[in-house]
mmCIF file of C-alpha atoms and ligand atoms in Angstrom:
data_model
loop_
_atom_site.group_PDB
_atom_site.id
_atom_site.type_symbol
_atom_site.label_atom_id
_atom_site.label_comp_id
_atom_site.label_asym_id
_atom_site.label_seq_id
_atom_site.Cartn_x
_atom_site.Cartn_y
_atom_site.Cartn_z
ATOM 1 C CA MET A 982 -23.084 -5.143 2.941
ATOM 2 C CA THR A 983 -24.248 -8.605 1.909
ATOM 3 C CA ALA A 984 -23.648 -10.781 -0.918
ATOM 4 C CA PRO A 985 -26.714 -12.803 -1.332
ATOM 5 C CA GLU A 986 -25.340 -14.890 -4.208
ATOM 6 C CA ILE A 987 -22.706 -16.535 -2.008
ATOM 7 C CA PRO A 988 -24.133 -19.316 0.412
ATOM 8 C CA GLU A 989 -22.797 -19.097 3.725
ATOM 9 C CA SER A 990 -21.973 -22.700 3.741
ATOM 10 C CA HIS A 991 -19.672 -22.180 1.134
ATOM 11 C CA PRO A 992 -16.020 -23.019 2.584
ATOM 12 C CA ARG A 993 -14.508 -20.066 1.424
ATOM 13 C CA TYR A 994 -17.485 -17.741 2.264
ATOM 14 C CA GLU A 995 -15.368 -15.133 4.019
ATOM 15 C CA SER A 996 -12.824 -14.912 1.018
ATOM 16 C CA LEU A 997 -15.580 -14.308 -1.264
ATOM 17 C CA LEU A 998 -17.433 -11.917 0.784
ATOM 18 C CA THR A 999 -14.325 -10.049 1.115
ATOM 19 C CA ARG A 1000 -13.807 -10.039 -2.727
ATOM 20 C CA HIS A 1001 -17.331 -9.047 -3.287
ATOM 21 C CA ARG A 1002 -16.896 -5.832 -1.143
ATOM 22 C CA ILE A 1003 -13.910 -4.804 -2.935
ATOM 23 C CA GLU A 1004 -15.836 -5.085 -6.287
ATOM 24 C CA ALA A 1005 -18.543 -3.137 -4.827
ATOM 25 C CA GLY A 1006 -16.032 -0.646 -3.603
ATOM 26 C CA VAL A 1007 -14.666 -0.056 -7.035
ATOM 27 C CA ASP A 1008 -18.215 0.182 -8.579
ATOM 28 C CA ARG A 1009 -19.124 2.873 -5.771
ATOM 29 C CA GLY A 1010 -15.885 4.805 -6.421
ATOM 30 C CA LEU A 1011 -14.442 4.047 -3.134
ATOM 31 C CA THR A 1012 -11.596 1.836 -4.241
ATOM 32 C CA SER A 1013 -9.089 2.353 -6.997
ATOM 33 C CA ARG A 1014 -8.692 -0.557 -9.477
ATOM 34 C CA GLN A 1015 -4.996 -0.892 -7.898
ATOM 35 C CA GLY A 1016 -6.992 -2.088 -4.766
ATOM 36 C CA LEU A 1017 -8.329 -4.779 -6.731
ATOM 37 C CA ILE A 1018 -4.588 -5.977 -7.248
ATOM 38 C CA ALA A 1019 -3.818 -5.393 -3.708
ATOM 39 C CA GLN A 1020 -6.663 -7.375 -2.728
ATOM 40 C CA GLY A 1021 -5.558 -10.215 -4.962
ATOM 41 C CA ARG A 1022 -2.057 -10.380 -3.369
ATOM 42 C CA GLY A 1023 -3.811 -10.309 0.194
ATOM 43 C CA GLU A 1024 -6.111 -13.168 -0.744
ATOM 44 C CA ALA A 1025 -3.038 -15.312 -1.774
ATOM 45 C CA PHE A 1026 -1.286 -14.812 1.746
ATOM 46 C CA ASP A 1027 -4.454 -15.185 3.626
ATOM 47 C CA TYR A 1028 -4.940 -18.504 1.751
ATOM 48 C CA LEU A 1029 -1.405 -19.248 2.892
ATOM 49 C CA LEU A 1030 -1.845 -18.374 6.564
ATOM 50 C CA GLY A 1031 -4.986 -20.660 6.770
ATOM 51 C CA GLU A 1032 -7.311 -17.638 6.562
ATOM 52 C CA GLU A 1033 -7.391 -17.138 10.379
ATOM 53 C CA THR A 1034 -5.792 -14.902 12.964
ATOM 54 C CA ILE A 1035 -2.816 -16.761 14.128
ATOM 55 C CA PRO A 1036 -1.776 -16.660 17.788
ATOM 56 C CA SER A 1037 1.314 -14.062 16.902
ATOM 57 C CA ALA A 1038 -1.227 -11.882 15.104
ATOM 58 C CA ASP A 1039 -3.458 -11.857 18.080
ATOM 59 C CA ASP A 1040 -0.593 -10.626 20.248
ATOM 60 C CA ALA A 1041 0.150 -7.975 17.707
ATOM 61 C CA GLU A 1042 -3.462 -6.828 17.684
ATOM 62 C CA ARG A 1043 -3.470 -6.569 21.576
ATOM 63 C CA ALA A 1044 -0.169 -4.662 21.507
ATOM 64 C CA ALA A 1045 -1.478 -2.242 18.852
ATOM 65 C CA ALA A 1046 -4.830 -1.791 21.014
ATOM 66 C CA ALA A 1047 -2.271 -0.965 23.985
ATOM 67 C CA HIS A 1048 -0.406 1.534 21.783
ATOM 68 C CA LEU A 1049 -3.815 3.275 20.488
ATOM 69 C CA LEU A 1050 -4.885 3.664 24.107
ATOM 70 C CA ARG A 1051 -1.619 4.897 25.340
ATOM 71 C CA ALA A 1052 -1.086 7.564 22.533
ATOM 72 C CA ASP A 1053 -1.319 11.202 22.949
ATOM 73 C CA HIS A 1054 -2.865 11.396 19.483
ATOM 74 C CA ALA A 1055 -3.389 8.237 17.512
ATOM 75 C CA VAL A 1056 -4.972 8.225 13.891
ATOM 76 C CA LEU A 1057 -6.354 5.206 11.965
ATOM 77 C CA SER A 1058 -5.370 5.826 8.125
ATOM 78 C CA VAL A 1059 -8.122 4.776 5.846
ATOM 79 C CA ASN A 1060 -7.730 3.898 2.061
ATOM 80 C CA GLY A 1061 -10.019 2.648 -0.552
ATOM 81 C CA ASN A 1062 -9.622 -0.971 0.309
ATOM 82 C CA VAL A 1063 -10.204 -0.396 4.206
ATOM 83 C CA ALA A 1064 -13.139 1.804 3.314
ATOM 84 C CA ALA A 1065 -14.811 -0.960 1.361
ATOM 85 C CA LEU A 1066 -13.749 -3.788 3.642
ATOM 86 C CA ALA A 1067 -14.438 -2.514 6.889
ATOM 87 C CA PRO A 1068 -15.944 0.962 7.688
ATOM 88 C CA GLU A 1069 -18.015 0.268 10.544
ATOM 89 C CA GLU A 1070 -15.413 -1.633 12.300
ATOM 90 C CA THR A 1071 -13.096 1.152 11.687
ATOM 91 C CA VAL A 1072 -15.417 3.403 13.141
ATOM 92 C CA ALA A 1073 -15.898 1.194 16.527
ATOM 93 C CA LEU A 1074 -11.814 0.925 16.623
ATOM 94 C CA ALA A 1075 -11.783 4.724 16.852
ATOM 95 C CA ALA A 1076 -14.551 4.870 19.407
ATOM 96 C CA ALA A 1077 -12.951 2.296 21.585
ATOM 97 C CA THR A 1078 -9.367 3.723 21.542
ATOM 98 C CA GLY A 1079 -10.248 7.632 21.089
ATOM 99 C CA ALA A 1080 -8.272 7.748 18.014
ATOM 100 C CA ASP A 1081 -9.054 10.175 14.997
ATOM 101 C CA ILE A 1082 -9.817 8.747 11.398
ATOM 102 C CA GLU A 1083 -7.978 10.182 8.297
ATOM 103 C CA VAL A 1084 -8.591 9.357 4.826
ATOM 104 C CA ASN A 1085 -5.174 8.922 3.051
ATOM 105 C CA LEU A 1086 -4.998 7.420 -0.496
ATOM 106 C CA PHE A 1087 -2.088 6.197 -2.405
ATOM 107 C CA ASN A 1088 -3.965 7.430 -5.648
ATOM 108 C CA ARG A 1089 -5.160 10.510 -4.127
ATOM 109 C CA THR A 1090 -8.170 12.280 -5.634
ATOM 110 C CA ASP A 1091 -10.349 14.755 -3.936
ATOM 111 C CA GLU A 1092 -13.522 13.030 -5.427
ATOM 112 C CA ARG A 1093 -12.663 9.759 -3.889
ATOM 113 C CA ILE A 1094 -11.349 11.088 -0.656
ATOM 114 C CA GLU A 1095 -14.965 12.978 -0.445
ATOM 115 C CA ARG A 1096 -16.769 9.752 -1.319
ATOM 116 C CA ILE A 1097 -14.821 7.813 1.449
ATOM 117 C CA VAL A 1098 -15.532 10.508 4.011
ATOM 118 C CA GLU A 1099 -19.106 10.462 3.174
ATOM 119 C CA HIS A 1100 -19.129 6.529 3.492
ATOM 120 C CA LEU A 1101 -17.542 6.636 6.768
ATOM 121 C CA ASN A 1102 -19.933 9.189 7.977
ATOM 122 C CA ALA A 1103 -22.774 7.061 6.723
ATOM 123 C CA HIS A 1104 -21.202 4.327 9.140
ATOM 124 C CA GLY A 1105 -21.391 6.661 12.104
ATOM 125 C CA ALA A 1106 -17.878 8.354 11.740
ATOM 126 C CA GLU A 1107 -17.446 11.957 12.891
ATOM 127 C CA GLY A 1108 -14.531 14.566 12.051
ATOM 128 C CA VAL A 1109 -13.013 12.669 9.603
ATOM 129 C CA LYS A 1110 -9.614 14.097 8.601
ATOM 130 C CA GLY A 1111 -7.887 13.857 5.279
ATOM 131 C CA THR A 1112 -9.376 16.878 3.278
ATOM 132 C CA THR A 1113 -7.365 19.548 4.275
ATOM 133 C CA ALA A 1114 -4.003 18.047 3.451
ATOM 134 C CA ASP A 1115 -1.976 20.861 4.656
ATOM 135 C CA GLY A 1116 0.961 18.593 5.957
ATOM 136 C CA ARG A 1117 3.576 16.762 4.326
ATOM 137 C CA ILE A 1118 5.513 13.463 4.817
ATOM 138 C CA PRO A 1119 9.219 14.409 4.024
ATOM 139 C CA GLY A 1120 10.819 12.248 1.299
ATOM 140 C CA LEU A 1121 8.131 11.373 -0.758
ATOM 141 C CA ASP A 1122 6.843 12.924 -3.802
ATOM 142 C CA HIS A 1123 4.159 15.917 -3.808
ATOM 143 C CA GLU A 1124 0.826 13.828 -4.150
ATOM 144 C CA ARG A 1125 2.004 10.836 -2.146
ATOM 145 C CA ALA A 1126 3.218 13.040 0.871
ATOM 146 C CA LYS A 1127 -0.007 14.912 1.529
ATOM 147 C CA VAL A 1128 -1.489 14.295 5.241
ATOM 148 C CA ASP A 1129 -3.611 16.455 7.247
ATOM 149 C CA ALA A 1130 -1.315 18.467 9.711
ATOM 150 C CA ASP A 1131 -3.619 18.037 12.797
ATOM 151 C CA GLY A 1132 -4.043 14.553 11.644
ATOM 152 C CA ILE A 1133 -1.381 12.084 10.734
ATOM 153 C CA GLY A 1134 1.009 15.129 10.498
ATOM 154 C CA SER A 1135 0.966 15.510 14.330
ATOM 155 C CA ALA A 1136 0.293 11.815 15.288
ATOM 156 C CA ASP A 1137 2.476 9.692 17.661
ATOM 157 C CA VAL A 1138 0.854 6.399 16.841
ATOM 158 C CA VAL A 1139 -0.613 5.765 13.462
ATOM 159 C CA LEU A 1140 -2.486 2.704 12.343
ATOM 160 C CA VAL A 1141 -1.893 2.052 8.568
ATOM 161 C CA PRO A 1142 -3.724 -0.866 7.299
ATOM 162 C CA LEU A 1143 -2.564 -2.035 3.785
ATOM 163 C CA GLU A 1144 -0.196 0.834 3.310
ATOM 164 C CA ASP A 1145 2.359 1.163 0.566
ATOM 165 C CA GLY A 1146 5.996 0.403 1.230
ATOM 166 C CA ASP A 1147 7.594 3.613 0.589
ATOM 167 C CA ARG A 1148 4.861 5.654 2.734
ATOM 168 C CA ALA A 1149 5.102 3.315 5.596
ATOM 169 C CA GLU A 1150 8.976 3.569 5.474
ATOM 170 C CA ALA A 1151 8.612 7.410 5.335
ATOM 171 C CA LEU A 1152 6.099 7.473 8.180
ATOM 172 C CA ALA A 1153 8.438 5.453 10.328
ATOM 173 C CA ALA A 1154 11.281 7.695 9.466
ATOM 174 C CA MET A 1155 9.353 10.822 10.765
ATOM 175 C CA GLY A 1156 9.314 9.134 14.360
ATOM 176 C CA LYS A 1157 5.900 7.867 14.208
ATOM 177 C CA THR A 1158 4.999 4.549 15.992
ATOM 178 C CA GLU A 1159 3.664 2.704 13.032
ATOM 179 C CA LEU A 1160 1.138 -0.138 13.499
ATOM 180 C CA VAL A 1161 0.704 -1.797 10.142
ATOM 181 C CA VAL A 1162 -1.847 -4.500 9.055
ATOM 182 C CA ASP A 1163 -0.619 -6.450 5.892
ATOM 183 C CA LEU A 1164 -1.139 -9.881 5.097
ATOM 184 C CA ASN A 1165 2.344 -10.325 3.727
ATOM 185 C CA PRO A 1166 4.974 -10.695 6.299
ATOM 186 C CA MET A 1167 7.643 -9.952 3.851
ATOM 187 C CA SER A 1168 6.309 -6.523 2.544
ATOM 188 C CA ARG A 1169 8.328 -3.409 3.355
ATOM 189 C CA SER A 1170 5.241 -2.022 5.081
ATOM 190 C CA ALA A 1171 5.132 -4.867 7.599
ATOM 191 C CA ARG A 1172 8.892 -4.754 7.891
ATOM 192 C CA SER A 1173 9.125 -1.015 8.677
ATOM 193 C CA ALA A 1174 6.255 -1.381 11.522
ATOM 194 C CA ALA A 1175 6.892 -1.042 15.186
ATOM 195 C CA VAL A 1176 3.733 -3.627 15.287
ATOM 196 C CA PRO A 1177 3.383 -5.620 12.151
ATOM 197 C CA ILE A 1178 -0.106 -7.207 12.189
ATOM 198 C CA ILE A 1179 -0.098 -10.131 9.959
ATOM 199 C CA ASP A 1180 -3.612 -10.748 9.433
ATOM 200 C CA ASN A 1181 -6.632 -10.022 7.340
ATOM 201 C CA LEU A 1182 -7.958 -6.444 7.809
ATOM 202 C CA ILE A 1183 -11.417 -7.764 8.221
ATOM 203 C CA ARG A 1184 -10.492 -9.889 11.209
ATOM 204 C CA ALA A 1185 -7.661 -7.559 12.625
ATOM 205 C CA VAL A 1186 -9.734 -4.473 13.158
ATOM 206 C CA PRO A 1187 -12.629 -6.053 15.191
ATOM 207 C CA ASN A 1188 -10.098 -8.073 17.227
ATOM 208 C CA MET A 1189 -8.326 -4.906 17.979
ATOM 209 C CA THR A 1190 -11.410 -3.262 19.042
ATOM 210 C CA ASP A 1191 -12.137 -6.236 21.395
ATOM 211 C CA HIS A 1192 -8.661 -5.929 22.981
ATOM 212 C CA ALA A 1193 -8.973 -2.177 23.399
ATOM 213 C CA ARG A 1194 -12.410 -2.450 25.064
ATOM 214 C CA GLU A 1195 -10.866 -5.167 27.470
ATOM 215 C CA LEU A 1196 -7.962 -2.820 28.137
ATOM 216 C CA ALA A 1197 -10.052 0.445 28.555
ATOM 217 C CA ASP A 1198 -9.593 0.438 32.212
ATOM 218 C CA ALA A 1199 -6.088 -0.770 32.295
ATOM 219 C CA ASP A 1200 -3.335 1.527 33.979
ATOM 220 C CA GLU A 1201 -0.678 2.933 31.995
ATOM 221 C CA SER A 1202 1.936 0.364 33.616
ATOM 222 C CA THR A 1203 -0.136 -2.488 32.221
ATOM 223 C CA LEU A 1204 -0.308 -0.854 28.719
ATOM 224 C CA SER A 1205 3.227 -0.112 28.968
ATOM 225 C CA SER A 1206 4.107 -3.693 29.610
ATOM 226 C CA ILE A 1207 1.995 -5.071 26.671
ATOM 227 C CA VAL A 1208 3.784 -2.873 24.277
ATOM 228 C CA ASP A 1209 7.106 -3.441 25.866
ATOM 229 C CA SER A 1210 6.733 -7.290 25.723
ATOM 230 C CA PHE A 1211 5.822 -7.167 21.936
ATOM 231 C CA ASP A 1212 8.573 -8.777 19.877
ATOM 232 C CA ARG A 1213 8.104 -7.422 16.196
ATOM 233 C CA GLU A 1214 10.688 -9.867 14.992
ATOM 234 C CA ALA A 1215 9.208 -12.534 16.404
ATOM 235 C CA ALA A 1216 5.865 -11.802 14.848
ATOM 236 C CA LEU A 1217 7.076 -11.646 11.462
ATOM 237 C CA ALA A 1218 9.060 -14.866 11.866
ATOM 238 C CA ALA A 1219 5.946 -16.554 13.244
ATOM 239 C CA ALA A 1220 3.821 -15.499 10.090
ATOM 240 C CA GLU A 1221 6.567 -16.521 7.840
ATOM 241 C CA GLU A 1222 6.977 -20.021 9.707
ATOM 242 C CA ARG A 1223 3.146 -20.382 9.268
ATOM 243 C CA ILE A 1224 3.281 -19.775 5.736
ATOM 244 C CA ARG A 1225 6.116 -22.191 4.907
ATOM 245 C CA ALA A 1226 4.954 -24.957 7.486
ATOM 246 C CA PRO A 1227 1.170 -24.663 7.998
HETATM 247 P P1 LIG B 2590 5.774 -3.088 -0.445
HETATM 248 O O1 LIG B 2590 6.764 -4.287 -0.427
HETATM 249 O O2 LIG B 2590 6.171 -2.101 -0.990
HETATM 250 O O3 LIG B 2590 5.071 -2.814 0.974
HETATM 251 P P2 LIG B 2590 3.357 -4.521 -1.779
HETATM 252 O O4 LIG B 2590 3.591 -5.643 -2.222
HETATM 253 O O5 LIG B 2590 3.019 -4.571 -0.231
HETATM 254 O O6 LIG B 2590 4.683 -3.682 -1.635
HETATM 255 P P3 LIG B 2590 0.979 -3.506 -2.522
HETATM 256 O O7 LIG B 2590 0.296 -4.463 -3.638
HETATM 257 O O8 LIG B 2590 0.260 -2.072 -2.857
HETATM 258 O O9 LIG B 2590 2.342 -3.666 -2.401
HETATM 259 O O10 LIG B 2590 0.418 -3.974 -1.009
HETATM 260 C C1 LIG B 2590 -0.854 -4.500 -0.989
HETATM 261 C C2 LIG B 2590 -0.582 -5.119 0.279
HETATM 262 O O11 LIG B 2590 -1.730 -5.462 1.069
HETATM 263 C C3 LIG B 2590 -0.061 -6.665 0.108
HETATM 264 O O12 LIG B 2590 1.043 -6.913 0.877
HETATM 265 C C4 LIG B 2590 -1.664 -7.449 0.581
HETATM 266 O O13 LIG B 2590 -0.887 -8.635 1.054
HETATM 267 C C5 LIG B 2590 -1.907 -6.622 1.546
HETATM 268 N N1 LIG B 2590 -3.414 -6.637 1.774
HETATM 269 C C6 LIG B 2590 -4.480 -6.872 0.693
HETATM 270 N N2 LIG B 2590 -5.409 -6.873 1.235
HETATM 271 C C7 LIG B 2590 -5.435 -7.086 2.491
HETATM 272 C C8 LIG B 2590 -6.422 -7.327 3.767
HETATM 273 N N3 LIG B 2590 -7.756 -7.401 3.523
HETATM 274 N N4 LIG B 2590 -5.866 -7.412 4.810
HETATM 275 C C9 LIG B 2590 -4.567 -7.271 5.161
HETATM 276 N N5 LIG B 2590 -3.656 -7.083 4.207
HETATM 277 C C10 LIG B 2590 -4.064 -6.956 2.935
HETATM 278 MG MG1 LIG B 2591 3.248 -3.322 1.100
#
């Protein structure tokens, strides 16, 4: 997806391109209008973080890759913003880690789920879950609780980019290892994660894929030591520190 009207020399090219992709996602019925608001909040935090992957986020992305590779059943959750911003990148991460992809929407409609599945398929995805919705996350109201029983419902590790705070907390309460991509280190989503990844999705997903490819032949003990040495509190603190003192 390109935005020909934005010159690459523009100092905030990436930010403008991201905005353009979300707008296009709304026009194509992939992204909800609330997704535009989430995008605005994300842009503000990305600006404060310097619009780059800070070292603690790179560590988190490596730990997340190790979790995905070590999992019995990992699932990458895709919502309307993820579908608009990084469809190919998500498919590549699934391929590099053996994870499933499940479409999971905060404002769920069958039509939007179908569109997102088709969009992901057009970017090379296969077997995308999210249409059965025969599982439930305990503690959430009916629509927000729906997941696929053989997807997020039975996953041990779930990557949830830009997840709503309530649902992130409910998934963590189910005992799932939650990897959350969220630019706001103070959001409940980030705070309920086993691995909070305080970075822009468009940088975080390809970087996780790079780490996963590099770790593809690593043995169980190498993966476990990467997972065990990751410090979630330190990652949150480092991001907050960067925002306060860039
Ligand atoms: P809660 O505290 O319940 O988690 P919230 O403020 O996070 O609430 P939303 O507005 O639904 O609620 O969440 C959107 C989140 O997604 C924001 O924290 C925003 O920073 C983040 N976000 C938006 N775009 C991106 C992106 N491209 N990459 C990473 N994070 C993003
Ligand atoms: Mg949140």
